[in-house]
Tab-separated table of C-alpha atoms in Angstrom:
chain	number	residue	atom	x	y	z
A	1	MET	CA	-10.089	24.488	9.103
A	2	GLY	CA	-13.683	24.427	6.322
A	3	PHE	CA	-12.139	21.295	4.588
A	4	ASN	CA	-11.634	23.479	1.258
A	5	ASN	CA	-8.378	23.733	1.344
A	6	ILE	CA	-7.028	19.731	1.734
A	7	TYR	CA	-3.643	18.944	1.637
A	8	LEU	CA	-3.873	15.365	1.855
A	9	SER	CA	-6.328	12.586	0.893
A	10	ILE	CA	-6.126	10.025	2.344
A	11	VAL	CA	-7.590	6.487	0.927
A	12	LEU	CA	-8.302	3.376	1.879
A	13	CYS	CA	-11.144	-0.143	2.056
A	14	GLY	CA	-12.906	-1.773	3.944
A	15	ARG	CA	-16.320	-4.039	4.211
A	16	ASN	CA	-18.013	-4.557	6.715
A	17	ASP	CA	-17.819	-8.775	7.057
A	18	ASN	CA	-14.615	-8.504	9.872
A	19	TYR	CA	-12.257	-9.764	7.415
A	20	GLY	CA	-9.259	-11.661	8.599
A	21	GLY	CA	-11.475	-12.295	12.509
A	22	ASP	CA	-10.339	-8.687	14.023
A	23	PHE	CA	-10.578	-6.270	10.578
A	24	ILE	CA	-12.973	-3.429	12.830
A	25	GLN	CA	-10.464	-3.480	15.790
A	26	ARG	CA	-7.624	-2.825	13.471
A	27	LEU	CA	-9.750	-0.329	11.705
A	28	GLN	CA	-10.096	1.120	14.793
A	29	HIS	CA	-6.484	0.860	15.424
A	30	PHE	CA	-6.123	2.599	12.275
A	31	PHE	CA	-8.302	5.894	13.180
A	32	ASP	CA	-7.434	6.214	16.797
A	33	TRP	CA	-3.493	6.321	15.889
A	34	ASN	CA	-3.227	8.439	12.451
A	35	VAL	CA	-5.955	10.550	13.218
A	36	THR	CA	-4.462	11.411	16.384
A	37	LEU	CA	-0.964	12.434	14.593
A	38	LEU	CA	-2.979	14.177	11.759
A	39	GLU	CA	-4.287	16.497	14.097
A	40	HIS	CA	-0.741	17.040	16.330
A	41	PHE	CA	0.861	17.787	13.077
A	42	LYS	CA	-1.687	19.852	11.789
A	43	ILE	CA	-2.659	18.571	8.230
A	44	ASP	CA	-4.944	19.645	6.466
A	45	ASN	CA	-6.631	15.574	4.950
A	46	GLU	CA	-9.550	14.032	5.007
A	47	ILE	CA	-9.869	10.034	5.244
A	48	ILE	CA	-12.001	8.424	2.331
A	49	LEU	CA	-12.830	5.436	3.911
A	50	VAL	CA	-14.641	3.247	0.492
A	51	ASN	CA	-17.384	0.706	1.962
A	52	TRP	CA	-17.572	-1.989	-0.769
A	53	ASN	CA	-20.350	-4.219	-1.290
A	54	PRO	CA	-21.446	-4.602	2.739
A	55	ASN	CA	-22.951	-6.704	3.986
A	56	LYS	CA	-27.056	-6.275	4.862
A	57	GLU	CA	-26.640	-8.694	7.665
A	58	ASN	CA	-24.220	-6.735	10.098
A	59	LEU	CA	-23.945	-2.906	11.821
A	60	PRO	CA	-22.772	-0.541	9.068
A	61	LEU	CA	-18.765	0.581	9.238
A	62	GLU	CA	-19.840	3.742	10.519
A	63	GLN	CA	-21.599	2.146	13.503
A	64	LEU	CA	-18.620	-0.263	14.045
A	65	VAL	CA	-16.366	2.630	14.683
A	66	ARG	CA	-15.572	5.089	16.774
A	67	PHE	CA	-14.319	8.161	15.073
A	68	GLN	CA	-12.503	10.720	17.181
A	69	PRO	CA	-14.446	13.559	18.425
A	70	GLY	CA	-13.843	18.103	18.308
A	71	ARG	CA	-11.390	17.655	15.244
A	72	ARG	CA	-9.729	20.432	13.536
A	73	TYR	CA	-7.820	19.499	10.498
A	74	THR	CA	-9.096	15.713	9.682
A	75	SER	CA	-12.608	15.032	7.675
A	76	ILE	CA	-14.158	11.422	7.611
A	77	ARG	CA	-15.760	10.499	4.598
A	78	ILE	CA	-17.447	7.158	3.531
A	79	ILE	CA	-18.290	6.825	0.613
A	80	THR	CA	-20.449	3.571	-0.220
A	81	VAL	CA	-20.468	1.179	-3.417
A	82	THR	CA	-23.314	-1.011	-2.803
A	83	HIS	CA	-24.223	-4.933	-3.656
A	84	GLU	CA	-26.072	-4.179	-6.904
A	85	THR	CA	-22.947	-1.753	-8.051
A	86	HIS	CA	-20.117	-4.881	-6.848
A	87	LEU	CA	-22.414	-7.039	-9.084
A	88	LYS	CA	-21.484	-4.855	-12.026
A	89	TYR	CA	-17.944	-5.548	-11.751
A	90	GLU	CA	-18.169	-9.392	-11.238
A	91	ASN	CA	-16.974	-10.669	-14.278
A	92	PRO	CA	-15.297	-14.045	-13.931
A	93	THR	CA	-13.472	-13.636	-17.202
A	94	VAL	CA	-11.362	-10.496	-16.028
A	95	ARG	CA	-11.251	-10.697	-12.352
A	96	LYS	CA	-11.906	-13.469	-9.494
A	97	THR	CA	-15.026	-13.166	-7.929
A	98	VAL	CA	-14.585	-12.224	-4.419
A	99	PRO	CA	-17.012	-10.085	-1.767
A	100	ILE	CA	-14.441	-7.065	-1.853
A	101	PHE	CA	-12.740	-6.019	-5.448
A	102	GLU	CA	-9.516	-4.334	-4.048
A	103	PHE	CA	-8.122	-2.156	-6.110
A	104	VAL	CA	-11.336	-0.869	-7.892
A	105	ALA	CA	-12.860	0.522	-4.001
A	106	LYS	CA	-9.404	1.684	-4.198
A	107	ASN	CA	-9.722	3.876	-7.236
A	108	ALA	CA	-13.369	4.625	-6.474
A	109	GLY	CA	-12.097	7.081	-3.639
A	110	ILE	CA	-8.777	8.256	-5.306
A	111	ARG	CA	-11.177	9.346	-8.294
A	112	ARG	CA	-13.536	11.303	-5.613
A	113	ALA	CA	-10.414	12.606	-3.018
A	114	LYS	CA	-9.896	16.576	-2.810
A	115	GLY	CA	-6.588	16.200	-1.718
A	116	GLU	CA	-3.730	17.830	-3.547
A	117	TYR	CA	-1.685	14.632	-2.749
A	118	ILE	CA	-3.024	11.022	-2.640
A	119	LEU	CA	-2.212	8.670	-0.086
A	120	CYS	CA	-3.776	4.920	-0.459
A	121	VAL	CA	-3.031	2.924	2.390
A	122	ASN	CA	-4.204	-0.349	3.833
A	123	ALA	CA	-6.739	-0.391	7.156
A	124	ASP	CA	-4.616	-1.845	9.538
A	125	VAL	CA	-1.735	0.529	8.572
A	126	LEU	CA	0.029	2.518	11.598
A	127	ILE	CA	2.300	5.350	10.004
A	128	HIS	CA	5.732	6.542	11.640
A	129	PRO	CA	5.514	10.267	12.967
A	130	LYS	CA	8.410	10.765	11.372
A	131	ILE	CA	6.583	10.327	7.687
A	132	PHE	CA	3.467	12.679	8.728
A	133	LYS	CA	6.118	15.700	10.079
A	134	TYR	CA	7.325	15.775	6.971
A	135	ILE	CA	4.318	15.570	4.785
A	136	SER	CA	3.643	18.945	7.862
A	137	GLN	CA	6.090	20.355	6.380
A	138	LYS	CA	4.673	20.320	2.803
A	139	ASN	CA	8.080	19.171	1.951
A	140	LEU	CA	6.499	17.151	-0.870
A	141	CYS	CA	7.640	17.167	-4.806
A	142	GLN	CA	5.184	17.035	-7.202
A	143	ASP	CA	8.096	15.187	-9.422
A	144	TYR	CA	7.639	12.275	-6.986
A	145	TYR	CA	5.652	9.274	-5.727
A	146	TYR	CA	6.501	7.993	-2.213
A	147	ARG	CA	7.018	4.647	-0.349
A	148	ALA	CA	7.557	3.655	2.959
A	149	ASN	CA	9.141	0.321	4.571
A	150	ARG	CA	6.598	-1.747	6.590
A	151	ILE	CA	7.058	-3.444	10.252
A	152	ASP	CA	4.708	-6.481	10.781
A	153	PHE	CA	3.779	-6.664	14.310
A	154	THR	CA	1.980	-9.259	16.507
A	155	LYS	CA	-0.794	-8.087	17.811
A	156	PHE	CA	-0.866	-7.146	21.713
A	157	THR	CA	-3.650	-5.636	23.988
A	158	GLY	CA	-3.533	-1.954	25.102
A	159	GLN	CA	-2.947	1.567	24.020
A	160	HIS	CA	-0.708	1.267	21.511
A	161	THR	CA	3.212	2.978	21.822
A	162	LEU	CA	5.613	3.537	19.221
A	163	SER	CA	7.746	1.664	21.217
A	164	LEU	CA	5.785	-1.123	21.640
A	165	LEU	CA	5.499	-0.800	17.716
A	166	TRP	CA	8.959	-1.555	17.399
A	167	ARG	CA	9.103	-3.917	20.278
A	168	ASN	CA	6.794	-6.488	18.684
A	169	GLY	CA	7.735	-6.350	15.175
A	170	PHE	CA	8.830	-9.132	13.607
A	171	VAL	CA	9.418	-8.926	9.986
A	172	VAL	CA	9.784	-5.882	7.702
A	173	SER	CA	9.300	-5.559	4.012
A	174	LEU	CA	12.058	-3.494	2.406
A	175	LYS	CA	13.132	-2.847	-1.211
A	176	GLY	CA	13.254	-6.538	-3.473
A	177	PHE	CA	13.552	-7.937	0.387
A	178	MET	CA	12.196	-9.457	3.728
A	179	TYR	CA	13.933	-10.182	7.023
A	180	ARG	CA	13.396	-11.807	10.391
A	181	PHE	CA	14.229	-10.193	13.079
A	182	HIS	CA	16.005	-11.154	15.661
A	183	TYR	CA	14.965	-10.545	19.267
A	184	SER	CA	18.017	-11.314	20.628
A	185	LEU	CA	19.335	-7.230	19.832
A	186	PRO	CA	17.045	-3.993	19.362
A	187	ILE	CA	14.234	-3.638	16.926
A	188	ILE	CA	15.403	-0.359	15.915
A	189	LEU	CA	18.803	-1.319	15.635
A	190	GLN	CA	18.532	-4.603	13.365
A	191	TYR	CA	15.698	-2.501	10.829
A	192	HIS	CA	18.796	0.232	10.484
A	193	ALA	CA	20.928	-2.322	9.897
A	194	LEU	CA	19.394	-4.432	7.455
A	195	ARG	CA	18.248	-0.829	5.474
A	196	LEU	CA	22.093	-0.348	4.881
A	197	PHE	CA	22.913	-4.093	3.715
A	198	ASN	CA	19.416	-4.497	1.633
A	199	TYR	CA	20.913	-1.200	0.105
A	200	GLY	CA	24.285	-3.401	-0.673
A	201	ARG	CA	22.064	-6.281	-1.729
A	202	ILE	CA	20.213	-4.459	-4.415
A	203	LYS	CA	23.504	-2.923	-5.965
A	204	TRP	CA	24.624	-6.243	-6.161
A	205	GLU	CA	22.034	-7.772	-7.951
A	206	LEU	CA	21.330	-4.823	-10.338
A	207	TRP	CA	25.318	-4.842	-11.042
A	208	LYS	CA	25.220	-8.995	-11.939
A	209	LYS	CA	22.000	-7.909	-14.105
A	210	ASN	CA	24.491	-5.476	-15.919
A	211	ASN	CA	27.145	-7.548	-16.190
A	212	HIS	CA	24.964	-11.197	-17.054
A	213	GLU	CA	27.591	-11.691	-19.233
A	214	PHE	CA	31.028	-11.502	-16.706
A	215	CYS	CA	28.819	-13.249	-14.279
A	216	ASN	CA	27.884	-16.022	-16.789
A	217	ARG	CA	31.184	-16.916	-17.635
A	218	TRP	CA	32.444	-17.058	-13.719
A	219	HIS	CA	29.099	-19.006	-12.610
A	220	ILE	CA	27.792	-16.338	-10.736
A	221	SER	CA	23.926	-16.132	-10.918
A	222	VAL	CA	21.786	-13.785	-12.078
A	223	ASN	CA	18.410	-13.052	-10.687
A	224	TYR	CA	16.435	-11.713	-14.399
A	225	ASP	CA	13.030	-10.978	-13.094
A	226	ASN	CA	14.188	-8.242	-11.100
A	227	ALA	CA	11.561	-5.256	-11.331
A	228	GLU	CA	11.695	-5.431	-7.689
A	229	TYR	CA	15.192	-4.569	-7.482
A	230	TYR	CA	14.140	-1.038	-9.411
A	231	ALA	CA	10.855	0.054	-7.772
A	232	HIS	CA	10.150	-0.595	-4.175
A	233	CYS	CA	6.854	-2.926	-4.914
A	234	VAL	CA	7.107	-4.600	-1.279
A	235	ASN	CA	3.842	-4.135	-0.174
A	236	CYS	CA	3.421	-1.417	-1.878
A	237	GLY	CA	-0.393	-1.015	-0.945
A	238	ASP	CA	-0.021	-0.749	2.049
A	239	PHE	CA	1.629	3.290	1.466
A	240	MET	CA	1.713	4.381	-1.621
A	241	LEU	CA	1.401	8.779	-1.598
A	242	MET	CA	2.023	10.556	-5.043
A	243	HIS	CA	0.448	14.090	-6.231
A	244	SER	CA	-3.246	14.080	-7.404
A	245	SER	CA	-2.251	14.501	-10.828
A	246	HIS	CA	-0.417	11.564	-11.499
A	247	TRP	CA	-2.732	9.479	-9.714
A	248	LYS	CA	-5.331	10.744	-12.637
A	249	ARG	CA	-2.301	10.492	-15.032
A	250	LEU	CA	-2.018	6.790	-14.376
A	251	LYS	CA	-6.035	6.570	-14.085
A	252	GLY	CA	-5.463	4.652	-10.672
A	253	TYR	CA	-4.536	0.812	-9.959
A	254	PRO	CA	-4.952	-1.324	-13.049
A	255	GLU	CA	-8.543	-2.776	-12.131
A	256	ASN	CA	-8.597	-5.524	-14.516
A	257	THR	CA	-6.179	-8.301	-13.054
A	258	TYR	CA	-7.623	-11.770	-12.385
A	259	ILE	CA	-6.138	-11.287	-8.577
A	260	SER	CA	-5.431	-8.857	-6.650
A	261	THR	CA	-1.502	-10.234	-5.316
A	262	HIS	CA	1.134	-7.920	-7.209
A	263	THR	CA	-1.447	-5.424	-8.831
A	264	ASP	CA	-0.208	-2.572	-6.454
A	265	SER	CA	3.231	-4.269	-7.528
A	266	ILE	CA	2.209	-2.675	-11.606
A	267	PHE	CA	0.907	0.124	-10.015
A	268	THR	CA	4.752	0.693	-8.366
A	269	LEU	CA	5.907	0.021	-11.849
A	270	MET	CA	3.913	2.434	-14.076
A	271	ALA	CA	4.734	4.637	-11.416
A	272	TYR	CA	8.632	4.217	-11.882
A	273	SER	CA	8.298	4.860	-14.896
A	274	ILE	CA	7.431	8.666	-15.474
A	275	LEU	CA	8.595	9.726	-11.547
A	276	LYS	CA	11.195	9.488	-9.261
A	277	GLU	CA	11.121	7.323	-6.371
A	278	LYS	CA	11.454	8.634	-2.670
A	279	VAL	CA	11.427	6.047	0.631
A	280	PHE	CA	11.294	7.298	3.459
A	281	VAL	CA	13.695	6.183	6.394
A	282	TRP	CA	10.970	5.383	8.707
A	283	PRO	CA	8.495	3.069	8.236
A	284	VAL	CA	5.304	2.036	8.333
A	285	PHE	CA	3.671	-0.721	11.282
A	286	HIS	CA	0.840	-3.067	10.429
A	287	GLN	CA	-0.376	-5.426	12.407
A	288	GLU	CA	-0.238	-9.092	11.504
A	289	HIS	CA	-3.989	-11.224	11.040
A	290	GLU	CA	-5.614	-14.449	9.427
A	291	ARG	CA	-5.957	-14.055	5.456
A	292	ARG	CA	-7.450	-15.211	3.018
A	293	TYR	CA	-3.949	-16.682	0.747
A	294	THR	CA	-0.875	-18.245	3.439
A	295	TRP	CA	2.229	-17.155	2.482
A	296	LYS	CA	2.794	-21.275	1.322
A	297	ASP	CA	-0.480	-20.337	-1.587
A	298	ILE	CA	1.386	-17.672	-2.993
A	299	GLN	CA	4.388	-18.948	-3.465
A	300	LYS	CA	3.342	-22.790	-4.801
A	301	GLU	CA	-0.754	-21.735	-6.047
A	302	LYS	CA	-0.546	-21.736	-10.145
A	303	LEU	CA	-2.658	-18.794	-10.142
A	304	PHE	CA	-0.258	-16.649	-7.836
A	305	GLN	CA	2.863	-17.380	-9.875
A	306	ALA	CA	0.969	-16.528	-13.212
A	307	ALA	CA	0.286	-12.845	-11.227
A	308	TYR	CA	3.775	-12.903	-10.242
A	309	LYS	CA	4.876	-14.218	-13.938
A	310	ASN	CA	2.303	-10.555	-15.259
A	311	PHE	CA	3.592	-8.343	-12.978
A	312	GLN	CA	7.580	-9.189	-14.042
A	313	CYS	CA	6.967	-9.030	-17.981
A	314	ILE	CA	5.112	-5.513	-16.677
A	315	GLY	CA	8.093	-4.790	-15.314
A	316	GLN	CA	10.477	-5.297	-17.427
A	317	SER	CA	8.287	-3.561	-20.739
A	318	LEU	CA	8.241	-0.406	-18.486
A	319	LEU	CA	11.821	-0.755	-17.546
A	320	ALA	CA	12.783	-1.318	-21.571
A	321	GLY	CA	11.624	2.041	-21.995
A	322	ASP	CA	7.924	0.937	-23.226
A	323	ALA	CA	4.703	3.772	-23.089
A	324	VAL	CA	3.111	3.417	-19.556
A	325	ASP	CA	-0.225	4.332	-21.811
A	326	HIS	CA	-0.906	0.365	-22.819
A	327	TYR	CA	-1.510	-0.983	-18.983
A	328	LEU	CA	-4.137	2.020	-18.170
A	329	ASN	CA	-7.326	1.726	-17.364
A	330	SER	CA	-10.308	2.858	-19.847
A	331	ASP	CA	-11.683	6.451	-18.286
A	332	ASP	CA	-14.586	4.793	-16.521
A	333	TRP	CA	-11.954	3.585	-13.884
A	334	GLY	CA	-13.095	4.341	-10.370
A	335	VAL	CA	-16.500	3.614	-10.349
A	336	ALA	CA	-17.089	6.611	-12.839
A	337	ASN	CA	-20.248	5.764	-14.425
A	338	PHE	CA	-22.065	5.122	-10.846
A	339	GLU	CA	-23.525	7.320	-8.082
A	340	LEU	CA	-22.008	6.401	-5.082
A	341	SER	CA	-23.884	7.257	-1.506
A	342	GLU	CA	-22.004	9.445	0.619
A	343	MET	CA	-21.728	10.683	3.824
A	344	THR	CA	-19.266	12.607	6.692
A	345	CYS	CA	-18.591	11.515	9.976
């Protein structure tokens, strides 16, 4: 392959600060696992790693990760956004100042992607082989966006295998809800049972919303902030796939949210407003790691509460049929006004 007829672009971002204590190791697992499957299923693809605001005191990312030699179907592009360019995006009145502006970074990769379809993921996601098999058969439809459930797994040493990923899973993110597994039953059986249970739970929640007068009369609780019951917004930064024309029609992820939390969820609702949704039966796997914010922070801090409220406000607006154009970035989205250096590995 000459990489001139790319079917799939995979976009992720990162920084050489070893975020979470083992980012480089998780990034290595990402390449080892996913490239092996992309090659196995002969998917003409490129992986775009947006190297945002690299720390000059550390080795560059391309020296910290090993890339498989002899690849026939996978091109790896590393696009660097320098510290000087990062400073141009620092504006405390618009976004909280952090070392990496995740969704501006991903947009830089999306804007420069060459594939017919673009998949945005996080740098520690291992994709189920059956998802890659589906993509390899070129069954993707331009009228859909594609999501995947996520299973978090505890870190383990040694080679990653599908059976070990299942065995070490401890929580699953489905549409609208997250569930913890119980180790008394096989995880894969629990996963499929929870999918069915969750489908019924979502239907019940939406029925209550649509029949709220009846429910109020009979003192049945109704959740009116329920945008995530329509579109699969839970952990959607880990897997969002759609045709390149729609990524560019929507001008990438919103770049002016104050914090990154729920930004990917807002984008999912934007996609939901113009496309159909398909959720793959099979999940992606995500390694648990230390985070900048704990789950308690997200639940209790006013900053995160405001971000969730903003997500719901935009969601209810889009669900009511308002035009998506109001929420789009300006035409210079994706670091369009800067020349970014690039290398191929």
